[in-house]
Every structure is written in C-alpha cells, then in structure tokens.
Tab-separated table of C-alpha atoms in Angstrom:
chain	number	residue	atom	x	y	z
T	1	MET	CA	108.140	106.570	124.751
T	2	ALA	CA	108.497	104.938	121.328
T	3	LYS	CA	105.303	103.358	120.073
T	4	TYR	CA	104.370	101.317	116.993
T	5	ILE	CA	101.776	103.154	114.950
T	6	PHE	CA	99.821	102.453	111.773
T	7	ILE	CA	98.362	105.483	110.034
T	8	ILE	CA	96.586	106.496	106.851
T	9	THR	CA	97.716	110.130	106.490
T	10	CYS	CA	100.450	111.770	108.521
T	11	ALA	CA	103.657	113.780	108.558
T	12	PHE	CA	106.771	111.638	109.105
T	13	LEU	CA	109.889	112.732	110.975
T	14	ASN	CA	112.839	110.367	111.499
T	15	LEU	CA	110.742	107.466	110.257
T	16	LYS	CA	112.063	103.958	110.774
T	17	SER	CA	110.446	100.991	109.065
T	18	ILE	CA	110.579	97.242	109.375
T	19	ALA	CA	109.375	95.078	106.481
T	20	GLN	CA	108.421	91.516	107.248
T	21	PHE	CA	106.350	89.123	105.202
T	22	GLY	CA	103.586	86.700	106.003
T	23	PRO	CA	103.259	83.048	105.028
T	24	GLN	CA	102.585	81.804	101.530
T	25	ARG	CA	99.082	82.483	100.227
T	26	ILE	CA	98.264	80.489	97.125
T	27	ILE	CA	96.943	82.187	94.007
T	28	SER	CA	97.101	79.053	91.862
T	29	THR	CA	98.690	75.600	91.704
T	30	GLU	CA	97.495	75.126	88.111
T	31	ALA	CA	99.874	77.547	86.401
T	32	ASP	CA	101.449	74.776	84.325
T	33	GLY	CA	105.141	75.636	84.256
T	34	SER	CA	104.651	79.270	85.312
T	35	ARG	CA	107.503	81.471	84.143
T	36	ILE	CA	106.883	85.203	84.164
T	37	ILE	CA	104.082	86.942	86.057
T	38	CYS	CA	102.909	90.535	86.088
T	39	ALA	CA	100.405	92.526	88.122
T	40	ALA	CA	97.672	94.718	86.631
T	41	ASP	CA	94.024	95.651	87.100
T	42	VAL	CA	92.757	93.401	84.327
T	43	ASP	CA	89.017	93.841	84.894
T	44	GLY	CA	88.861	97.519	85.845
T	45	ASP	CA	87.634	97.052	89.416
T	46	THR	CA	90.659	98.858	90.976
T	47	LYS	CA	91.989	95.592	92.468
T	48	ILE	CA	95.347	94.163	91.407
T	49	ASP	CA	95.035	90.935	89.428
T	50	ILE	CA	97.833	88.597	88.295
T	51	LEU	CA	98.827	87.502	84.776
T	52	SER	CA	101.031	84.489	84.063
T	53	ALA	CA	103.004	83.168	81.090
T	54	ASN	CA	103.234	79.388	81.365
T	55	LYS	CA	105.487	76.894	79.627
T	56	PHE	CA	102.706	74.312	79.221
T	57	GLY	CA	98.930	73.894	79.332
T	58	GLY	CA	96.928	77.101	79.540
T	59	ASN	CA	99.882	79.123	78.353
T	60	LEU	CA	98.619	82.649	78.988
T	61	THR	CA	96.343	83.109	81.991
T	62	TRP	CA	95.042	85.594	84.538
T	63	TYR	CA	93.657	85.403	88.063
T	64	LYS	CA	91.080	87.775	89.508
T	65	ASN	CA	91.616	89.397	92.905
T	66	LEU	CA	88.079	88.813	94.126
T	67	ASP	CA	87.852	91.106	97.137
T	68	GLY	CA	90.897	93.373	97.099
T	69	LEU	CA	92.244	91.428	100.080
T	70	GLY	CA	94.174	88.870	98.048
T	71	ASN	CA	91.629	86.082	97.670
T	72	PHE	CA	91.905	84.987	94.046
T	73	GLY	CA	89.481	83.272	91.710
T	74	PRO	CA	90.137	80.386	89.318
T	75	GLN	CA	92.380	80.478	86.285
T	76	HIS	CA	91.125	82.384	83.227
T	77	ILE	CA	92.793	81.308	79.985
T	78	ILE	CA	93.588	84.161	77.617
T	79	ALA	CA	95.265	82.112	74.901
T	80	LEU	CA	97.170	78.952	74.078
T	81	LEU	CA	100.666	79.610	72.755
T	82	ASP	CA	103.538	77.215	72.228
T	83	ASP	CA	106.080	77.717	75.006
T	84	THR	CA	104.962	81.101	76.293
T	85	ILE	CA	108.039	82.785	77.744
T	86	HIS	CA	106.883	86.255	78.768
T	87	VAL	CA	103.801	88.351	79.490
T	88	SER	CA	103.315	92.066	80.094
T	89	ALA	CA	100.331	94.398	80.313
T	90	ALA	CA	99.581	97.851	78.878
T	91	ASP	CA	96.814	99.846	77.219
T	92	LEU	CA	97.828	99.303	73.595
T	93	ASP	CA	94.674	100.582	71.886
T	94	GLY	CA	94.070	103.696	73.984
T	95	ASP	CA	90.666	102.685	75.307
T	96	GLY	CA	91.558	102.920	78.978
T	97	ASP	CA	91.809	99.235	79.884
T	98	VAL	CA	94.668	96.760	80.173
T	99	ASP	CA	95.616	94.657	77.159
T	100	VAL	CA	98.111	91.792	77.195
T	101	LEU	CA	101.399	91.228	75.350
T	102	ALA	CA	103.141	87.867	75.040
T	103	VAL	CA	105.804	85.972	73.106
T	104	SER	CA	106.011	82.396	71.825
T	105	TYR	CA	109.601	81.190	71.708
T	106	PHE	CA	109.298	78.318	69.238
T	107	ASN	CA	106.869	80.100	66.923
T	108	ASP	CA	108.949	83.319	66.816
T	109	LEU	CA	105.840	85.312	67.731
T	110	VAL	CA	105.287	88.668	69.396
T	111	VAL	CA	101.527	89.072	69.878
T	112	TRP	CA	98.901	91.000	71.796
T	113	TYR	CA	95.338	90.398	72.965
T	114	GLU	CA	92.760	93.135	73.260
T	115	ASN	CA	90.777	93.455	76.474
T	116	ILE	CA	87.480	93.626	74.627
T	117	ASN	CA	85.182	94.973	77.311
T	118	GLY	CA	87.597	96.084	80.017
T	119	LEU	CA	86.422	93.173	82.167
T	120	GLY	CA	89.113	90.659	81.229
T	121	GLU	CA	87.552	89.082	78.155
T	122	PHE	CA	90.215	88.976	75.467
T	123	SER	CA	90.277	88.933	71.685
T	124	SER	CA	91.962	86.396	69.487
T	125	GLN	CA	95.658	86.709	68.776
T	126	LYS	CA	96.886	89.885	67.097
T	127	ILE	CA	100.325	89.451	65.574
T	128	ILE	CA	102.899	92.193	65.964
T	129	SER	CA	105.659	90.076	64.407
T	130	ASN	CA	106.043	86.420	63.419
T	131	SER	CA	109.748	86.580	62.595
T	132	VAL	CA	111.376	87.228	65.977
T	133	ASN	CA	113.680	84.216	66.029
T	134	GLY	CA	113.681	82.908	69.584
T	135	ALA	CA	111.328	85.568	70.951
T	136	TYR	CA	111.994	85.919	74.678
T	137	ARG	CA	110.861	89.296	76.050
T	138	VAL	CA	108.282	91.925	75.196
T	139	ILE	CA	107.470	95.228	76.889
T	140	ALA	CA	105.357	98.281	76.069
T	141	ALA	CA	106.819	101.791	76.084
T	142	ASP	CA	106.247	105.084	74.266
T	143	ILE	CA	109.463	104.988	72.252
T	144	ASP	CA	108.626	107.771	69.782
T	145	GLY	CA	107.007	110.165	72.240
T	146	ASP	CA	103.641	110.388	70.498
T	147	GLY	CA	101.556	109.436	73.532
T	148	ASP	CA	100.730	105.824	72.691
T	149	MET	CA	102.359	102.551	73.626
T	150	ASP	CA	104.862	101.035	71.237
T	151	VAL	CA	106.400	97.592	71.721
T	152	VAL	CA	109.994	96.452	72.287
T	153	SER	CA	111.120	92.838	71.935
T	154	GLY	CA	114.213	90.882	72.860
T	155	SER	CA	115.166	87.523	71.378
T	156	ASP	CA	117.849	84.870	71.259
T	157	ASN	CA	118.688	85.235	67.585
T	158	THR	CA	117.401	88.569	66.226
T	159	GLY	CA	118.512	90.933	68.957
T	160	ILE	CA	116.482	93.887	70.215
T	161	ALA	CA	113.845	95.623	68.104
T	162	TRP	CA	110.876	97.948	68.467
T	163	TYR	CA	107.526	98.283	66.696
T	164	GLU	CA	105.671	101.559	66.288
T	165	ASN	CA	102.032	101.788	67.326
T	166	THR	CA	101.147	103.613	64.144
T	167	ASP	CA	97.690	104.891	65.054
T	168	GLY	CA	97.388	104.485	68.832
T	169	ASN	CA	94.854	101.728	68.254
T	170	GLY	CA	97.256	98.801	68.381
T	171	ASN	CA	98.193	98.580	64.715
T	172	PHE	CA	101.938	98.095	64.635
T	173	GLY	CA	104.553	98.876	62.038
T	174	PRO	CA	107.439	96.640	60.928
T	175	SER	CA	110.376	95.666	63.085
T	176	ARG	CA	112.881	98.466	63.663
T	177	VAL	CA	116.122	96.892	64.832
T	178	ILE	CA	117.936	98.491	67.766
T	179	ASN	CA	120.794	95.974	67.815
T	180	PHE	CA	120.672	92.825	65.702
T	181	ALA	CA	123.955	91.548	67.129
T	182	ALA	CA	122.729	91.514	70.746
T	183	ALA	CA	122.568	87.727	71.030
T	184	SER	CA	120.338	86.125	73.645
T	185	SER	CA	118.567	89.357	74.573
T	186	ARG	CA	116.603	87.736	77.337
T	187	SER	CA	115.868	90.847	79.362
T	188	ILE	CA	115.053	94.385	78.215
T	189	ALA	CA	113.910	97.616	79.802
T	190	ALA	CA	112.936	101.094	78.633
T	191	ALA	CA	113.989	104.079	80.747
T	192	ASP	CA	115.367	107.590	80.365
T	193	ILE	CA	119.000	106.748	81.046
T	194	ASP	CA	120.486	110.095	79.954
T	195	ASN	CA	117.812	112.422	81.361
T	196	ASP	CA	116.921	113.984	78.029
T	197	GLY	CA	113.188	113.346	78.269
T	198	ASP	CA	112.838	110.298	76.016
T	199	LEU	CA	113.018	106.555	76.572
T	200	ASP	CA	116.236	104.701	75.914
T	201	VAL	CA	116.551	100.908	75.905
T	202	VAL	CA	118.641	98.678	78.166
T	203	GLY	CA	119.357	95.085	77.203
T	204	ALA	CA	121.046	92.053	78.730
T	205	THR	CA	122.815	89.641	76.394
T	206	SER	CA	125.257	86.762	76.308
T	207	GLY	CA	128.847	87.166	75.204
T	208	SER	CA	131.534	89.623	76.229
T	209	VAL	CA	129.211	92.625	76.604
T	210	THR	CA	126.437	91.446	78.897
T	211	VAL	CA	124.532	94.604	79.859
T	212	ALA	CA	124.349	97.659	77.595
T	213	TRP	CA	122.123	100.596	76.779
T	214	TYR	CA	121.084	102.257	73.545
T	215	GLU	CA	120.368	105.966	73.319
T	216	ASN	CA	117.152	107.198	71.732
T	217	LEU	CA	118.927	109.881	69.728
T	218	ASP	CA	116.001	111.988	68.575
T	219	GLY	CA	113.153	110.908	70.844
T	220	LEU	CA	111.522	109.346	67.791
T	221	GLY	CA	113.093	105.896	68.011
T	222	SER	CA	116.378	106.315	66.153
T	223	PHE	CA	118.883	104.512	68.362
T	224	GLY	CA	122.602	104.973	68.761
T	225	PRO	CA	125.301	102.323	69.129
T	226	GLN	CA	125.707	99.945	72.034
T	227	GLN	CA	127.048	101.574	75.207
T	228	THR	CA	128.493	99.101	77.649
T	229	ILE	CA	127.426	98.921	81.282
T	230	THR	CA	129.220	95.688	82.203
T	231	THR	CA	131.375	93.105	80.428
T	232	ASN	CA	131.554	90.216	82.862
T	233	GLY	CA	131.435	87.640	80.062
T	234	LEU	CA	128.548	85.632	81.514
T	235	SER	CA	124.959	85.530	80.333
T	236	VAL	CA	122.727	87.964	82.202
T	237	GLU	CA	118.998	87.373	82.006
T	238	PRO	CA	117.045	89.537	84.447
T	239	ILE	CA	117.738	93.273	84.597
T	240	PHE	CA	115.816	96.087	86.250
T	241	THR	CA	116.069	99.871	85.891
T	242	ILE	CA	115.355	102.181	88.843
T	243	ASP	CA	116.961	104.892	90.964
T	244	ILE	CA	118.893	102.935	93.594
T	245	ASP	CA	120.983	105.695	95.163
T	246	GLY	CA	118.380	108.449	95.354
T	247	ASP	CA	120.185	110.906	93.107
T	248	GLY	CA	117.372	111.294	90.592
T	249	ASP	CA	118.753	109.252	87.715
T	250	ILE	CA	118.218	105.679	86.580
T	251	ASP	CA	120.614	102.953	87.696
T	252	VAL	CA	120.654	99.334	86.526
T	253	ILE	CA	120.346	96.085	88.510
T	254	ALA	CA	121.404	92.795	86.932
T	255	ALA	CA	121.341	89.148	87.982
T	256	THR	CA	123.947	86.734	86.641
T	257	GLY	CA	122.616	83.240	87.188
T	258	GLY	CA	125.854	81.553	86.183
T	259	ALA	CA	127.707	83.425	88.910
T	260	ASP	CA	124.878	83.251	91.503
T	261	LYS	CA	125.131	87.020	91.668
T	262	VAL	CA	122.962	90.129	91.917
T	263	ALA	CA	124.673	93.485	91.424
T	264	TRP	CA	123.842	97.085	90.603
T	265	TYR	CA	125.544	99.685	88.461
T	266	GLU	CA	125.454	103.384	89.256
T	267	ASN	CA	124.575	105.952	86.617
T	268	LEU	CA	127.394	108.251	87.673
T	269	ASP	CA	126.393	111.487	85.994
T	270	GLY	CA	122.786	110.985	84.905
T	271	LEU	CA	124.035	110.847	81.307
T	272	GLY	CA	124.498	107.082	81.069
T	273	ASN	CA	128.100	106.730	82.170
T	274	PHE	CA	128.038	103.800	84.571
T	275	GLY	CA	130.290	102.857	87.440
T	276	SER	CA	131.754	99.514	88.384
T	277	GLU	CA	129.840	96.562	89.765
T	278	ASN	CA	128.301	96.889	93.233
T	279	ILE	CA	127.690	93.337	94.417
T	280	ILE	CA	124.570	92.776	96.493
T	281	ILE	CA	124.987	88.993	96.784
T	282	ASP	CA	127.273	86.465	95.101
T	283	ASN	CA	125.920	83.184	96.462
T	284	LEU	CA	122.247	83.216	95.417
T	285	LEU	CA	121.991	79.946	93.492
T	286	GLY	CA	120.843	80.585	89.928
T	287	ALA	CA	119.694	84.170	90.640
T	288	HIS	CA	116.632	83.657	88.460
T	289	SER	CA	114.783	86.980	88.751
T	290	ILE	CA	114.962	90.449	90.310
T	291	TYR	CA	112.585	93.307	91.062
T	292	SER	CA	113.024	96.612	92.855
T	293	THR	CA	110.631	98.815	94.810
T	294	ASP	CA	110.265	100.378	98.259
T	295	LEU	CA	109.314	97.378	100.392
T	296	ASP	CA	109.726	98.914	103.843
T	297	ASN	CA	108.131	102.317	103.190
T	298	ASP	CA	111.269	104.273	104.034
T	299	GLY	CA	111.484	106.165	100.760
T	300	ASP	CA	114.212	104.212	98.965
T	301	ASN	CA	114.216	101.209	96.666
T	302	ASP	CA	114.957	97.735	97.988
T	303	ILE	CA	115.557	94.599	95.898
T	304	LEU	CA	113.691	91.305	95.528
T	305	ALA	CA	115.258	88.209	93.984
T	306	THR	CA	114.761	84.481	93.560
T	307	GLY	CA	117.218	81.619	93.308
T	308	GLY	CA	117.494	77.879	93.702
T	309	GLY	CA	117.566	74.617	91.820
T	310	ALA	CA	114.996	72.629	89.886
T	311	PHE	CA	113.160	71.363	92.952
T	312	ASP	CA	113.984	73.916	95.603
T	313	GLY	CA	114.543	77.628	95.843
T	314	GLU	CA	113.963	80.805	97.773
T	315	VAL	CA	112.323	84.201	97.491
T	316	VAL	CA	114.466	86.833	99.192
T	317	TRP	CA	114.875	90.573	99.629
T	318	PHE	CA	117.659	93.004	100.391
T	319	GLU	CA	117.149	96.253	102.279
T	320	ASN	CA	118.628	99.475	100.911
T	321	LEU	CA	120.114	100.520	104.229
T	322	ASP	CA	121.052	104.127	103.539
T	323	GLY	CA	119.071	105.012	100.424
T	324	GLN	CA	122.365	105.221	98.543
T	325	GLY	CA	122.727	101.599	97.496
T	326	SER	CA	124.350	99.977	100.525
T	327	PHE	CA	122.384	96.760	100.936
T	328	GLY	CA	121.850	94.546	103.943
T	329	ALA	CA	122.126	90.784	104.155
T	330	LYS	CA	119.703	88.426	102.450
T	331	LYS	CA	116.301	88.165	104.135
T	332	ILE	CA	114.246	85.117	103.263
T	333	ILE	CA	110.578	85.547	102.405
T	334	SER	CA	109.892	81.936	101.391
T	335	THR	CA	111.585	78.617	100.617
T	336	GLU	CA	108.349	76.970	99.458
T	337	VAL	CA	109.210	77.262	95.771
T	338	GLN	CA	110.579	74.967	93.093
T	339	PHE	CA	112.609	76.781	90.423
T	340	SER	CA	111.103	80.213	90.978
T	341	ARG	CA	111.286	82.108	87.694
T	342	SER	CA	109.632	85.398	88.574
T	343	VAL	CA	109.115	87.747	91.519
T	344	ILE	CA	107.253	91.069	91.527
T	345	ALA	CA	105.661	93.423	94.058
T	346	ALA	CA	102.239	95.105	94.143
T	347	ASP	CA	99.675	96.168	96.728
T	348	ILE	CA	97.529	93.041	96.597
T	349	ASP	CA	95.440	93.734	99.711
T	350	ASN	CA	94.961	97.506	99.334
T	351	ASP	CA	96.628	98.422	102.614
T	352	GLY	CA	99.178	100.844	101.201
T	353	ASP	CA	102.328	98.719	101.119
T	354	LYS	CA	103.901	96.446	98.507
T	355	ASP	CA	103.255	92.742	98.854
T	356	VAL	CA	105.389	90.131	97.087
T	357	ILE	CA	104.201	87.730	94.385
T	358	ALA	CA	106.307	84.857	93.048
T	359	SER	CA	105.858	82.096	90.508
T	360	SER	CA	107.665	78.759	90.451
T	361	GLN	CA	107.867	76.672	87.313
T	362	ASN	CA	108.314	73.161	88.648
T	363	ASP	CA	105.431	73.129	91.103
T	364	ASP	CA	103.028	75.105	88.850
T	365	LYS	CA	102.470	77.626	91.591
T	366	ILE	CA	101.827	81.328	91.974
T	367	ALA	CA	101.714	82.639	95.530
T	368	TRP	CA	101.802	85.951	97.358
T	369	TYR	CA	103.241	87.058	100.654
T	370	GLU	CA	101.695	89.867	102.629
T	371	ASN	CA	103.891	92.779	103.636
T	372	TYR	CA	103.475	93.306	107.375
T	373	THR	CA	105.447	96.543	107.313
T	374	ILE	CA	105.604	98.190	110.726
T	375	LEU	CA	106.150	101.939	110.848
T	376	SER	CA	107.871	102.941	114.078
T	377	VAL	CA	107.684	106.628	115.046
T	378	GLU	CA	107.351	108.826	118.086
T	379	GLU	CA	103.717	109.530	118.914
T	380	ASN	CA	104.275	113.271	119.167
T	381	GLN	CA	105.473	113.318	115.549
T	382	ILE	CA	102.086	112.262	114.217
T	383	ASN	CA	99.173	114.572	113.659
T	384	SER	CA	96.617	111.823	113.172
T	385	LEU	CA	94.878	108.917	114.845
T	386	THR	CA	97.371	106.551	116.520
T	387	VAL	CA	97.206	102.915	117.575
T	388	TYR	CA	99.722	101.332	119.968
T	389	PRO	CA	101.518	99.196	121.046
T	390	ASN	CA	102.124	97.041	118.014
T	391	PRO	CA	102.891	94.181	118.225
T	392	THR	CA	100.758	93.621	121.309
T	393	LYS	CA	100.143	90.788	123.734
T	394	GLY	CA	96.546	91.855	124.258
T	395	LEU	CA	95.786	95.501	125.024
T	396	ILE	CA	95.570	98.105	122.268
T	397	TYR	CA	95.257	101.812	122.953
T	398	ILE	CA	93.839	104.334	120.498
T	399	ASN	CA	94.495	108.049	120.585
T	400	PRO	CA	91.942	109.667	118.278
T	401	LYS	CA	93.399	113.167	118.847
T	402	THR	CA	90.453	115.459	118.063
T	403	LYS	CA	88.322	112.763	116.451
T	404	THR	CA	85.316	110.987	117.945
T	405	ILE	CA	85.251	107.218	117.398
T	406	ILE	CA	81.880	105.781	116.409
T	407	ASN	CA	82.773	102.083	116.317
T	408	ILE	CA	85.668	99.653	115.846
T	409	GLY	CA	85.699	96.321	114.002
T	410	VAL	CA	88.476	93.736	114.252
T	411	PHE	CA	88.937	91.475	111.220
T	412	ASP	CA	91.148	88.451	110.579
T	413	LEU	CA	93.182	87.834	107.408
T	414	LEU	CA	90.212	86.252	105.653
T	415	GLY	CA	88.074	89.316	106.245
T	416	LYS	CA	85.981	87.695	108.991
T	417	LYS	CA	84.894	90.076	111.747
T	418	VAL	CA	86.052	88.673	115.090
T	419	LEU	CA	85.193	91.630	117.338
T	420	GLN	CA	82.874	94.655	117.191
T	421	LEU	CA	82.874	97.554	119.653
T	422	GLU	CA	80.505	100.523	119.655
T	423	GLY	CA	81.096	104.026	120.972
T	424	ASN	CA	84.110	106.255	121.548
T	425	ILE	CA	86.395	103.323	122.421
T	426	GLN	CA	90.041	104.062	123.197
T	427	ARG	CA	91.127	100.717	124.654
T	428	ILE	CA	90.664	97.243	123.165
T	429	ASP	CA	91.506	93.853	124.688
T	430	ILE	CA	92.347	91.203	122.063
T	431	SER	CA	94.115	88.836	124.478
T	432	THR	CA	91.610	86.076	123.701
T	433	LEU	CA	92.403	86.124	119.982
T	434	GLN	CA	94.939	83.747	118.473
T	435	SER	CA	98.382	85.068	117.599
T	436	GLY	CA	98.618	86.544	114.144
T	437	MET	CA	97.756	89.627	112.159
T	438	TYR	CA	94.436	91.482	112.317
T	439	PHE	CA	92.934	94.617	110.849
T	440	LEU	CA	91.246	97.329	112.889
T	441	LYS	CA	88.587	99.308	111.054
T	442	ILE	CA	88.073	102.456	113.111
T	443	VAL	CA	85.037	104.487	112.076
T	444	THR	CA	85.206	108.128	113.189
T	445	GLU	CA	83.173	111.255	112.605
T	446	VAL	CA	85.665	112.392	109.948
T	447	GLY	CA	86.234	109.089	108.141
T	448	ASP	CA	87.389	105.495	108.405
T	449	PHE	CA	90.894	104.351	109.348
T	450	VAL	CA	92.298	100.850	108.760
T	451	HIS	CA	95.277	99.656	110.828
T	452	LYS	CA	97.252	96.412	110.858
T	453	ILE	CA	97.831	94.906	114.284
T	454	ILE	CA	100.026	91.933	115.150
T	455	LYS	CA	98.904	89.872	118.149
T	456	GLU	CA	101.855	88.095	119.762
C-alpha cells in the first residue's frame, strides 16, 4: 500500500514528489520599493536571513530569521544609497562571514560593506568603482582562480566589467572590461560554461544580441569575444545559469519581459554551443524575475518566476517533469504581490526543502511561502522511521523500525506545542486539531526526527 512518508535519512527508490506552497508569511512591509532580494546567513547563527535592495527609504536592508522557523525581526538598515538596484552577498575579505555588495544606479557606484563582527553590523561604504555609468548588477565570483572573491558588474552604459580582489581582503583593482558594447547589461552570471575549470561570464543585454557568454580564456580573467546564445531582438533582464537537463553542463534560462516569456537554452556539447529556444511560458505578463532550484526534491531543477503589472502580479513555478527540461504548466504560489521584482528560494525553516521568497516593489513587501513538499514512496523502500498517512484526517501511525520512541511533540507553524505524548507511541490522534500543517518531533533512543504532517 502506498503511504506518504516524511524522513530525515533514507534510501530512495522510484521516488515521487509533490511540491506545494503555503500561504504568504510576511517578512516586511517596510521595504520601500523593494527590488532585488538575496538570502544569506548574515549574522552567523546558521539561519537564513534576507537582504533587500530598495528603490527608496532605507535603501539597503536586512532581516534576521529569529528562530530558524521563518519568524523575522525588524528591518536593519545597512546603508542609504540613491536608487539601490541590486544586492548580493559574499565573503569578500576572507574572514569567514558574509559581506554585502550593492550598486547605485544614479551615482554610478559599485560598493561593498564589511560585516564587521560577523553579527550583521556593517562598515561604511567601500567603493569598488564610481564610474559604472548606470550600474545595474553586481555579483561576486572567483574570476582569476586565486581563491578569493572578485566582483563583476553590469550596467546600462558601460557594459560588463570585473574587478580583481587584489589581496583577498576586499581591496579591488581597476575596472577590467569584458564587453563595453554590451548595452543595458541588466543581468549577469558567472559559471563554467565550457567545462574547462574556470568561470566564464554570461550577460543579458538589449539590442540584436540579447543573451551571450564570454569565455575566460586563461582562467585569469582574460575574456574572449561575445558568443551569442540568443538574438531575439528584445531586451532580456533576468537570466539564470544551471543544469536544466541533467547532463552535467550549464544551461541558461532567460526571461523576456517584453514578450511575456521565459525560455531556456541547452548547452549542447558542454563547450558553450547552445541550442534553440525552449519556451517554458509565453504569456507571463512582464516576466520580471526567474530563479531555478530543485523545489520538489526529485533531483532535478525546477523554475520560479514572477510577472504582473504595477498593482498586481503573481509568483509561479514550473516543474521539470522529466529532469531533461520538459516543463509542466504554470503553478501559482501567490497573487498577493504588486509588481514583484525578485523571487529566490532557500530553506527558511530548516526542514530540508527550499521555500520561496519574493519581493514586490509597489507594496513595499517581502514575503515567504513555505514548501510543503510531500515525498511519496513505498514503505518497504525506506530503511528508517516512517510516518503515515499524510495528509491525514486524524490518525497518524508511526513505524519506528528498530528504534524505541521516548516521546512525541506536535507543534503548529508558530512553534507552539499543541500536543505531547510520552512513551513508545506508535499511533497519534490529531482529529481535534484544526486543519493545517504541523510538525512532529519524535524523540528516539538514537536521535530526534522531525516530520511535517498535513491535517485535512
């Protein structure tokens, strides 16, 4: 008999997964014109925090994940910049904590802020460049292979460039242009496109050539000419690099807002020769942002995206059905957004799956959506503690295999204990609890197990 089982460690055979997402959980409604967000452990407590680049107000901010369950603290302002477009996080000075990179569009700035004590207290502005005309994107990557993080920028008017971290301590050299002519370079990525062991650069631009890559010729940051991935003639802003078809090389995903389209391009030979457009959707209004990761725990990479107008929108995902890049229909996570500019995924609640986080500019909001991934397997395929059925209308059965259960706690989404049972319990009745999701903490003689249970 097929049963629904949540496990911590196991061997999977013929695993099927279903990803579904919970309701909106607010991180902040004070992110004034939130544009780009990123996830990182800002304060070194092993919990995933959220950073935000905002158009107005407190331009560069972060929010502390207080308990590792997704309850966030108030806004912490890192810096005030004029029209902050982008934020990213990396250890730029080699001291083991997360520093912050940002750009200011109108001031032509690429800057970074040192995490002074590893607890999320940041230094004053440190300028990497003040001459990036129309600075729009900034990422960290080890371009020259020396073990420290360099910086790559994209801009509207000065193309794509990189800056060497000259000493590993966050002192950066002058701009080294990758392609000056790449107008409106509003999205960039660093990845090993040709499988030669160094990081190449992918950029999205406006004009006839809209997505291209640049080979790191020597592994030291000398880049070759533009190599075209697509020439659809429309401006492409968000791109993402990841292995979509499971063949071990890096493919490229691109969103074309003007065509309401998200598509991916196959790296045919692992050397950077790309195939034709594979359309995932061509009616996602605006197609503002994209992100890719394994959302349903089936071993392949799915796709997140956002779209919509100034005062509406949606956060959606597309399942990679076969692990080879055949995608299912749009699945809506949320429509409670107004001009959503960014979507990412990270394990916010420490339960082993990827939750979704989205920002929306016109309602000043950052919110997250819990991944209620259900792993469906045959019980005899699991050599571990099992819990079933799930979802349940009331009764839950536990098969501890060779383990002895000491006690079981049932917790709601806010972490409140709603039921406690002592002894070697193997049957629980939760019929009196309200419908929703709960966590079982099962304490055994060999360790603790945490399982998600959905009460119908």
